[in-house]
Short mmCIF file of C-alpha atoms in Angstrom, two decimals:
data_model
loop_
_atom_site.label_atom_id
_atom_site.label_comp_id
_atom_site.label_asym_id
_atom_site.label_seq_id
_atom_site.Cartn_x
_atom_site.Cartn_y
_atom_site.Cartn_z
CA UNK A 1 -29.62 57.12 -3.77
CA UNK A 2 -28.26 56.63 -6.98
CA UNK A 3 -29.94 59.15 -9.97
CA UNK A 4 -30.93 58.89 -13.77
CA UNK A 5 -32.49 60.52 -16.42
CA UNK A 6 -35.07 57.44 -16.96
CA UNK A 7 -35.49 54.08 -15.38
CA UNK A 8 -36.68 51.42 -17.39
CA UNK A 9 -38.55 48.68 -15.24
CA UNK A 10 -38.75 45.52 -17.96
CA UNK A 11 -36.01 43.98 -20.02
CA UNK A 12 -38.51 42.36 -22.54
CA UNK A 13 -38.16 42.76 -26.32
CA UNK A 14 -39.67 46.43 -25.78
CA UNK A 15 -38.43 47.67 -22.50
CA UNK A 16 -34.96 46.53 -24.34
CA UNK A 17 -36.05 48.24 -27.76
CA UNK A 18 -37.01 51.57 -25.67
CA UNK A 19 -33.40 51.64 -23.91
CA UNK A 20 -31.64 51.00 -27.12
CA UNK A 21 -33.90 54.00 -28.60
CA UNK A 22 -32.27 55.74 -26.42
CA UNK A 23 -28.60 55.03 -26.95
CA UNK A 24 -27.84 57.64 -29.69
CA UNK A 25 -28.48 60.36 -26.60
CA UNK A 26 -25.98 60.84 -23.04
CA UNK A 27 -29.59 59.95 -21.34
CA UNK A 28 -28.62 58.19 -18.06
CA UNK A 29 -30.41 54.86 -18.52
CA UNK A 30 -31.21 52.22 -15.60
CA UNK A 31 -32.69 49.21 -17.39
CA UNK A 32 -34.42 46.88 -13.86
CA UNK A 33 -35.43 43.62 -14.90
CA UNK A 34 -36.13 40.20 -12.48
CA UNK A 35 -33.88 37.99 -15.02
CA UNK A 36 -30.25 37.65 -14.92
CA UNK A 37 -27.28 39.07 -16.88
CA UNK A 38 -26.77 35.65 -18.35
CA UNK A 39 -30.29 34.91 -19.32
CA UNK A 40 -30.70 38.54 -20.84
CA UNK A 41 -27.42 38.00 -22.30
CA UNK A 42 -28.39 34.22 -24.05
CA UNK A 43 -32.07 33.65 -23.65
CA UNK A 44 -33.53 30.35 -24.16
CA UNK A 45 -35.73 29.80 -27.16
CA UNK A 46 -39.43 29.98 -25.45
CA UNK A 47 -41.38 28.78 -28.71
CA UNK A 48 -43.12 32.44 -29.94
CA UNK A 49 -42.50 33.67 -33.25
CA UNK A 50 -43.14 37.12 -34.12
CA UNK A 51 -44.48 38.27 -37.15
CA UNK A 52 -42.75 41.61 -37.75
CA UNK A 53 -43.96 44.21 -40.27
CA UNK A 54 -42.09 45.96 -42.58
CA UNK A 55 -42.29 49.20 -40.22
CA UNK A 56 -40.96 47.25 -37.57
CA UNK A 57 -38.31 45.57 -39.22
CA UNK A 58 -37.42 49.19 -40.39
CA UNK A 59 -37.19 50.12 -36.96
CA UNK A 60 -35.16 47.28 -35.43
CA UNK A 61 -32.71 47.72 -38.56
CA UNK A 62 -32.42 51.91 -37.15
CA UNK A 63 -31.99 50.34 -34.15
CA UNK A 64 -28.70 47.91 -35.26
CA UNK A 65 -30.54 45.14 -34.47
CA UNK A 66 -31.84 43.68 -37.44
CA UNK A 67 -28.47 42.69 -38.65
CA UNK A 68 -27.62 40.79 -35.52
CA UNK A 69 -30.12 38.78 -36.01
CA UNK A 70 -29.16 35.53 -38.19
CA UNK A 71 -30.54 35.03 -41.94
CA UNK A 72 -31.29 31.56 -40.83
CA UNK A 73 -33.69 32.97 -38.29
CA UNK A 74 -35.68 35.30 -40.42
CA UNK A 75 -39.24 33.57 -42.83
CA UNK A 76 -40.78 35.30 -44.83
CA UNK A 77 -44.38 34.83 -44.36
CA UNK A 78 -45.80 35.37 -48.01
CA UNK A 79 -49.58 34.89 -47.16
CA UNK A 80 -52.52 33.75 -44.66
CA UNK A 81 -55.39 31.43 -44.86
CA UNK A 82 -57.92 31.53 -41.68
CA UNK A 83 -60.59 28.65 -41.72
CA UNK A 84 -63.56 27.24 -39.65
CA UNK A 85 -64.13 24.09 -38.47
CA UNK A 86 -63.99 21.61 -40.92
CA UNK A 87 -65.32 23.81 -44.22
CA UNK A 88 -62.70 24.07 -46.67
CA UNK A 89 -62.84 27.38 -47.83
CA UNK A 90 -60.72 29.97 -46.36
CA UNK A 91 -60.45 33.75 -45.88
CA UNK A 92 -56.79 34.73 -48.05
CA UNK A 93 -54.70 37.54 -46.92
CA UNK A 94 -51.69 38.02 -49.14
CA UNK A 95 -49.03 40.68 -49.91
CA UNK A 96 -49.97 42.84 -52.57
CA UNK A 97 -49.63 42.10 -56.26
CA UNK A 98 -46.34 43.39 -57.63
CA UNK A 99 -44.46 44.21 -53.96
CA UNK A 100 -41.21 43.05 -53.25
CA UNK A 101 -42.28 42.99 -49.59
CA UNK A 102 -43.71 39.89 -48.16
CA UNK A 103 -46.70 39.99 -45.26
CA UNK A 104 -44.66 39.82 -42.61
CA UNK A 105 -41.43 37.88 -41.20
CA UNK A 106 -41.06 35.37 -38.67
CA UNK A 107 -38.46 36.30 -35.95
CA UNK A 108 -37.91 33.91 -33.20
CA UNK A 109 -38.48 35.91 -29.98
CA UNK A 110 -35.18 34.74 -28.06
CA UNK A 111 -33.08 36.57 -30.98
CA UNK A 112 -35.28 39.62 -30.88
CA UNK A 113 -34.32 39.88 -27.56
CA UNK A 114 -30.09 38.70 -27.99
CA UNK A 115 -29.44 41.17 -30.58
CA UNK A 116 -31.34 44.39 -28.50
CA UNK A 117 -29.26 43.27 -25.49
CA UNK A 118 -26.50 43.70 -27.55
CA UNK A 119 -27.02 46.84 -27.89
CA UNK A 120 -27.97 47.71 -24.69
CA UNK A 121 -25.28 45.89 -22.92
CA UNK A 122 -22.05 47.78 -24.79
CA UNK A 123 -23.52 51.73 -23.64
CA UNK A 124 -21.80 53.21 -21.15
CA UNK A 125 -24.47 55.08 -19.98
CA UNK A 126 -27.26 52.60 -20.20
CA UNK A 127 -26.70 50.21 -17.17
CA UNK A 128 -28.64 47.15 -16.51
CA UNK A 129 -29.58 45.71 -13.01
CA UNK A 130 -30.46 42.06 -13.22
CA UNK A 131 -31.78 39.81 -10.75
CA UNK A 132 -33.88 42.26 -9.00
CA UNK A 133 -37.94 44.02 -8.98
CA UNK A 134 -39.45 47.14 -8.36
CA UNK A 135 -40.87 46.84 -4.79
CA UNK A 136 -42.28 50.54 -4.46
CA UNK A 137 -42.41 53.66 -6.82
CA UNK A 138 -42.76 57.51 -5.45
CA UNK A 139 -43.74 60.42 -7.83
CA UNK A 140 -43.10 63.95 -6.73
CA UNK A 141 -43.20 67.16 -8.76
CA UNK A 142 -39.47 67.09 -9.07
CA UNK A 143 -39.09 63.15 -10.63
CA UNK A 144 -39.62 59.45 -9.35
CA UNK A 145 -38.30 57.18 -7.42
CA UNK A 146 -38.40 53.43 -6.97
CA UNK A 147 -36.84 51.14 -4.35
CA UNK A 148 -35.65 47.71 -5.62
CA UNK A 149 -35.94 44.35 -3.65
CA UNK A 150 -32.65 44.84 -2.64
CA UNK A 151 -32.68 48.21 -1.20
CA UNK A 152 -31.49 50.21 -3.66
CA UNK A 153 -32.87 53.36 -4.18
CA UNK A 154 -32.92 55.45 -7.65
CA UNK A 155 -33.90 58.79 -8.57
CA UNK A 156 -35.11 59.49 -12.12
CA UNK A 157 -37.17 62.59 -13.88
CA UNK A 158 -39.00 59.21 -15.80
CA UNK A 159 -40.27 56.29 -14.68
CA UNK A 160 -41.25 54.00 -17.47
CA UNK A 161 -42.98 50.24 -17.06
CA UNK A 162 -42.60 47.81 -19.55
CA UNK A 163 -42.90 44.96 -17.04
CA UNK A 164 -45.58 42.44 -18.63
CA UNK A 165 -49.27 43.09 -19.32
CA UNK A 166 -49.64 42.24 -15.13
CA UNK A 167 -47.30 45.20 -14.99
CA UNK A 168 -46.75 45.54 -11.16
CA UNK A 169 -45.06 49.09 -11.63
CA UNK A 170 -48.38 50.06 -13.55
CA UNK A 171 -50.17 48.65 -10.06
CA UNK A 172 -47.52 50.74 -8.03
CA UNK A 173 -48.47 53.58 -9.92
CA UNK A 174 -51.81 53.26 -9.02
CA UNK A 175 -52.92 52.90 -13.02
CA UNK A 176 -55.98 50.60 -13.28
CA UNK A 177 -56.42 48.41 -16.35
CA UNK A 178 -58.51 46.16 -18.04
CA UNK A 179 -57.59 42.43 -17.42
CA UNK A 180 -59.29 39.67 -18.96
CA UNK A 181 -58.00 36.43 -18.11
CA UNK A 182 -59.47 34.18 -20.60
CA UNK A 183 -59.52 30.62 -19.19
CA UNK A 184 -57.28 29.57 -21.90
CA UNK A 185 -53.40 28.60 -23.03
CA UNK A 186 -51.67 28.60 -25.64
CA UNK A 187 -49.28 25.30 -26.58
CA UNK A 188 -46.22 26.46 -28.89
CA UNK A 189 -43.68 24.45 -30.49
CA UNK A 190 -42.12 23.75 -34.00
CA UNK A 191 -42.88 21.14 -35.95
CA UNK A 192 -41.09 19.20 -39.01
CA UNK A 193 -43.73 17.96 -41.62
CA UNK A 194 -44.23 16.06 -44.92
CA UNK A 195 -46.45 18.70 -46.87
CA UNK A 196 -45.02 22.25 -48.13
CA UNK A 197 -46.34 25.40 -46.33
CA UNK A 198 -45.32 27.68 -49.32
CA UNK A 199 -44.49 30.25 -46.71
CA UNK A 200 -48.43 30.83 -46.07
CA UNK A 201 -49.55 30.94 -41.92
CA UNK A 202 -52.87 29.26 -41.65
CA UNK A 203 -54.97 29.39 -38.25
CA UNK A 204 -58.35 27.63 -38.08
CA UNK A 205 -61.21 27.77 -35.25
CA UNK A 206 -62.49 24.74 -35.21
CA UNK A 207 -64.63 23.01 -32.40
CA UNK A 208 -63.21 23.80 -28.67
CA UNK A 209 -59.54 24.83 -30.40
CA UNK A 210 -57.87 27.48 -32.22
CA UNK A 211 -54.98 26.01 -34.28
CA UNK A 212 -52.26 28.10 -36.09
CA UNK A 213 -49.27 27.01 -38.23
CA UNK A 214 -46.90 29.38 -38.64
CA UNK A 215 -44.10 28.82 -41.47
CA UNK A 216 -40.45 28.69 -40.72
CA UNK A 217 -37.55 26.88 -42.45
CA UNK A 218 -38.81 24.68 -45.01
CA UNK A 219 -40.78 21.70 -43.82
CA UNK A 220 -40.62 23.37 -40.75
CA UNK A 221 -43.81 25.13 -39.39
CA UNK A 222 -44.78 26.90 -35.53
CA UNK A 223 -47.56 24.72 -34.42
CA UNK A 224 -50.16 27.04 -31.96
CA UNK A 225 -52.98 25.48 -30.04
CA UNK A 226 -55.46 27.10 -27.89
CA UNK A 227 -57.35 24.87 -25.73
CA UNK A 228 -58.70 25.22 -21.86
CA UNK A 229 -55.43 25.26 -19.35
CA UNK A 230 -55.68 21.75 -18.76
CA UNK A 231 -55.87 20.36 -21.71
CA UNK A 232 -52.92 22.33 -22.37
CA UNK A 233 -51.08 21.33 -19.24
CA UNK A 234 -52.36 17.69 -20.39
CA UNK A 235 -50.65 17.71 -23.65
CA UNK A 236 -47.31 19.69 -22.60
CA UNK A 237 -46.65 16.59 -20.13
CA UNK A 238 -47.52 13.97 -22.62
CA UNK A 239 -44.77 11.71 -24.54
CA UNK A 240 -43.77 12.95 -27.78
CA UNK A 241 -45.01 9.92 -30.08
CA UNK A 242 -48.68 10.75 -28.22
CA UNK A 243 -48.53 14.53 -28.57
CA UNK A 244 -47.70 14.15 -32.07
CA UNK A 245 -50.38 11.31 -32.73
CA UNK A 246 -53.13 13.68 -31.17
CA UNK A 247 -51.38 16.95 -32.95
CA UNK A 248 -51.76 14.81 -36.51
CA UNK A 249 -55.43 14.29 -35.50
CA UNK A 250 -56.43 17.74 -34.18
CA UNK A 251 -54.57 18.71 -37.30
CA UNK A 252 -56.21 16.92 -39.28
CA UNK A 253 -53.34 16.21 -41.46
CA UNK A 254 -53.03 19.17 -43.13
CA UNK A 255 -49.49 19.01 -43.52
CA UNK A 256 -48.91 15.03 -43.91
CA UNK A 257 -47.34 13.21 -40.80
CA UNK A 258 -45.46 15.84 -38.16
CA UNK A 259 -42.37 15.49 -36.03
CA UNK A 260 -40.93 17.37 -32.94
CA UNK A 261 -38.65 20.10 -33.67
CA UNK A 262 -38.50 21.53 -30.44
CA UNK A 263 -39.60 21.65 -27.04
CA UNK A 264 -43.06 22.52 -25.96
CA UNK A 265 -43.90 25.94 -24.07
CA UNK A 266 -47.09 26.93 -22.75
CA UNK A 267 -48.61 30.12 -21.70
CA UNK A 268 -51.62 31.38 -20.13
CA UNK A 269 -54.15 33.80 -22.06
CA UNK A 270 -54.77 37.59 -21.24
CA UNK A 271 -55.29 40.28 -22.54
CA UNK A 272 -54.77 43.81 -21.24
CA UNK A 273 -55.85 47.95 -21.76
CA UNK A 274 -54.59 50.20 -19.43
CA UNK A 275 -56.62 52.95 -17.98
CA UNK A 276 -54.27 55.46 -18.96
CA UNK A 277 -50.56 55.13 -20.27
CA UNK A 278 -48.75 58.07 -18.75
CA UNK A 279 -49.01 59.73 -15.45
CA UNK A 280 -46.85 62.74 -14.39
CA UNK A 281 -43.47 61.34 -14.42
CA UNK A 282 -44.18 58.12 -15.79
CA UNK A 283 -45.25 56.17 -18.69
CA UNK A 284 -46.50 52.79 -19.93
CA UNK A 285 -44.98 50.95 -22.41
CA UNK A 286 -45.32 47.50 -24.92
CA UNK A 287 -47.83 45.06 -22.88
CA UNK A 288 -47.79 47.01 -19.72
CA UNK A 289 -50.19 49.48 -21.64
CA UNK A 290 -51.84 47.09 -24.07
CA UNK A 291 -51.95 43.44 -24.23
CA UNK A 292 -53.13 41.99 -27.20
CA UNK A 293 -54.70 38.20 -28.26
CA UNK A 294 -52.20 36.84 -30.50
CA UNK A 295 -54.13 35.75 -32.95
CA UNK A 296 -53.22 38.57 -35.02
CA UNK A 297 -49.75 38.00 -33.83
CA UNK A 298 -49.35 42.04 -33.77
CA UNK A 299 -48.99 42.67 -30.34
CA UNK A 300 -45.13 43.63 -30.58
CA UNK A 301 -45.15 45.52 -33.67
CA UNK A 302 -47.83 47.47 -31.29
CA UNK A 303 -45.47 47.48 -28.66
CA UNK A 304 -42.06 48.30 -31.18
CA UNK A 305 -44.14 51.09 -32.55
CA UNK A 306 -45.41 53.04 -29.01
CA UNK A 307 -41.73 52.80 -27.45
CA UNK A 308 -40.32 54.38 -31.00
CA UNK A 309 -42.57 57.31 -30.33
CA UNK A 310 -42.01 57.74 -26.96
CA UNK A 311 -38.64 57.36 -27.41
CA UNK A 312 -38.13 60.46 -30.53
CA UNK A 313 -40.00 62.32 -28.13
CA UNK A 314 -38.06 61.99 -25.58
CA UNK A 315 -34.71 62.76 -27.87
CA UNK A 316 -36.12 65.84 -29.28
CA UNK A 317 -36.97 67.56 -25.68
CA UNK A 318 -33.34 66.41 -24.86
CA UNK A 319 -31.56 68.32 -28.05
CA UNK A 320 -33.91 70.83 -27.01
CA UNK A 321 -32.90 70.86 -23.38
CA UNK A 322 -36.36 70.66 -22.16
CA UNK A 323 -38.24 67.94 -19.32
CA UNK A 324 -38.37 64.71 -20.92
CA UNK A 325 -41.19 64.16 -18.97
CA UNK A 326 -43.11 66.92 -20.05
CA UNK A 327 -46.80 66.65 -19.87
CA UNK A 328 -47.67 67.59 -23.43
CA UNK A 329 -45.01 64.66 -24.24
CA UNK A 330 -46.12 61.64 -22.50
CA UNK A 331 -50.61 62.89 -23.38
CA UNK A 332 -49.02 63.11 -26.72
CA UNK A 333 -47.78 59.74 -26.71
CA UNK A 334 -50.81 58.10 -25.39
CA UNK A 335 -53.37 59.55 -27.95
CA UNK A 336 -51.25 58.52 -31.26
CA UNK A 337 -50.42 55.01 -29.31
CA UNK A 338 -54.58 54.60 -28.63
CA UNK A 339 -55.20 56.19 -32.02
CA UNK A 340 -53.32 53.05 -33.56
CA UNK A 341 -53.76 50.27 -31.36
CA UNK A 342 -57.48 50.46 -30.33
CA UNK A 343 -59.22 49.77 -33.62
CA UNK A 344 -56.69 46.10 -33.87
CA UNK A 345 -57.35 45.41 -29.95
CA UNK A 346 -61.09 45.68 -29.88
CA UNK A 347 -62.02 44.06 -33.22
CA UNK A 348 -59.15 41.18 -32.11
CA UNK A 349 -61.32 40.62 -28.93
CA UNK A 350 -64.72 40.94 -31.45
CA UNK A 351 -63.10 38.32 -33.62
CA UNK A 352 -62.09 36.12 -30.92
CA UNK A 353 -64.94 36.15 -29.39
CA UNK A 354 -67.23 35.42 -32.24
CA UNK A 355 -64.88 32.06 -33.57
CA UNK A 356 -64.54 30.62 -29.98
CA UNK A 357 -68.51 30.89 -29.53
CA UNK A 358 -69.80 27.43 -30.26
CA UNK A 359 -73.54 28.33 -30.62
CA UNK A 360 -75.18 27.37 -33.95
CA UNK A 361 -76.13 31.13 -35.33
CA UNK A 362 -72.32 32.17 -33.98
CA UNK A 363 -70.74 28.82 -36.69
CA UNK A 364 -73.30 30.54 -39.38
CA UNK A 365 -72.37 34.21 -38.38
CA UNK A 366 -68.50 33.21 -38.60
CA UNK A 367 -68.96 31.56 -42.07
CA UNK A 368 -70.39 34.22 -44.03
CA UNK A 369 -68.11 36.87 -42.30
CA UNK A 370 -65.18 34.12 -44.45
CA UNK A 371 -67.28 34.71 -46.96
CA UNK A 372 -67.80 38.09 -47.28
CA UNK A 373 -64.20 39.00 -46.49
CA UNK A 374 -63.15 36.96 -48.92
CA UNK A 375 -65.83 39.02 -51.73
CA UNK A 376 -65.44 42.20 -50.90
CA UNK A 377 -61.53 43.12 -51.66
CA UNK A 378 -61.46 46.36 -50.27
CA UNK A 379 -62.11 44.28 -46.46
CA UNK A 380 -59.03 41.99 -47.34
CA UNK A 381 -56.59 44.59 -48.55
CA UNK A 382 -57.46 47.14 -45.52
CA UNK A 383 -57.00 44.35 -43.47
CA UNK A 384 -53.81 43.16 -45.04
CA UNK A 385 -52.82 47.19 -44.92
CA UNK A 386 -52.83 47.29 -41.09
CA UNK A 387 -51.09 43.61 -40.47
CA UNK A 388 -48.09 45.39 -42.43
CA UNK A 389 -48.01 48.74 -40.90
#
């Protein structure tokens, strides 16, 4: 049996942003995660785009891995415009007057995940083990253990999941959580077009869809659709000229005549809450505690935020010499993390479910929520406030 401080089950953009969190400390790090060394090492672009805040950008520049990340790779996104259906007015969120700051900026996942890896990968004590699951997870008073799929046994005093929002750790932990599989995916992929996008995201519900452009390079845009699983699955096998002829139409032509700029990726839609986030010995981080819809496109900055306060916890009770499991710790943890993402994950789930409903009071209700949003400042700039935390 081989023993650690902490074993990190989940090399996704958190679980990697937790063990590099960790690097400034002689912690004894096991990072387990079901993808190789080579596809940690050089992952494949997968089509999401996440819109980082300025806290999180802060964090992943702490962290060294801001500047790994390519200029080319980083849009500003100055502003967003949400409409329904077919009206032409739309709700405006936009960074406030005077601020050098923008809303948010784009950050292709894939180099989110390269440049943590980076980090990860040169630590001595951090040490990764690819190509391999979590099979079964013990908790005693004294620390954790897990067995791997291929044997191995390790010994830590914390166990923390950050294994997907169908965390299986979470299930060996015997944590329940709230899953809500919506009947729904998500199409991503990038798209050249004619018209300028000024740097401004726009997402529209409109009949049966949710469509979302995100802005990128110029003339270059992230093209979202929500639609049932097989339409999805319909349009990701389709030839390009007849994707892109039913893209223009669903689109509308908001942004003139469209071209492929990369390949198509689908994925199914859930969201997750987890009962509870810690348990004695073990904790729950990024989407294994809370899932979110990304319509707000927040769900990592979520994620980036909870592991960065986990994490200076944990680095304090070390300098300290004290259990980095502590109880007061990890309960500590979980109320800040629900303090800050339960208001965005319920009204998400509010607003998604009130622009998906196609009932005629729920088109009315949606319009004069636009409306109001739009006439009552204080709504747009609180709203704008907590996309940029």
């Amino acid at each position: 049996m081989t023993s650690f401080d902490i074993v990190v089950v989940g090399a996704g953009p958190v679980g990697l942003a937790f063990a590099a969190s960790l690097a400034a400390s002689d912690l004894r790090v096991a990072l387990v995660e079901r993808q190789s060394i080579a596809d940690l090492a050089q992952p494949a672009f997968d089509g999401r785009e996440i819109a980082l805040t300025q806290t999180s950008v802060k964090i992943l520049r702490e962290l060294g891995a801001w500047d790994a990340i390519p200029c080319s790779e980083k849009s500003p996104l100055l502003g967003a415009r949400v409409l329904n259906g077919s009206n032409p007015f739309a709700l405006s969120f936009d960074a406030p007057a005077g601020s050098a700051n923008p809303l948010g900026i784009l950050v292709p996942n894939h180099w989110i995940r390269r440049a943590l890896f980076g980090i990860v990968h040169k630590r001595e004590h951090l040490r990764v083990f690819a190509g391999c699951t979590v099979v079964a997870a013990q908790i005693n008073r004294g620390g954790a253990m897990v067995t791997l799929s291929d044997g191995r046994q390790f010994q830590a005093q914390l166990l923390v999941a950050a294994d997907s929002r169908l965390s299986a750790l979470r299930d060996l932990l015997g944590i329940a959580a709230e899953v809500n599989r919506l009947g729904c995916s998500m199409l991503i992929c990038r798209v050249r077009h004619e018209m300028h996008h000024h740097g401004i995201a726009t997402e529209w519900f409109d009949d049966k869809q949710t469509i979302a452009m995100l802005p990128l390079a110029k003339g270059v845009s992230s093209l979202l659709v929500t639609l049932s699983t097989n339409e999805v699955s319909r349009l990701v096998l389709m030839n390009d000229a007849d994707f892109l002829a039913e893209m223009s139409q669903r689109c509308r032509g908001r942004l003139g005549k469209m071209s492929l700029a990369s390949s198509r990726h689908a994925y199914s839609l859930v969201t997750t809450w987890a009962d509870r986030f810690w348990t004695p010995r073990a904790a729950l981080i990024g989407d294994a505690a809370v899932g979110m819809h990304p319509v707000t496109a927040h769900g990592f900055n979520i994620g980036l935020g909870g592991q960065h306060r986990l994490a200076n916890g944990i680095l304090t009770a070390w300098r300290k010499g004290t259990d980095i499991a502590d109880p007061t710790l990890l309960r500590r943890y979980e109320t800040r993390l629900r303090l800050s993402a339960a208001p965005l994950y319920h009204a998400t789930n509010m607003l998604v479910r009130l622009y998906t409903d196609e009932r005629p009071l729920a088109q009315v209700a949606r319009h004069v929520g636009l409306r109001l949003g739009q006439n009552l400042p204080f709504i747009r700039r609180g709203i704008s406030a907590v996309l940029r935390r």
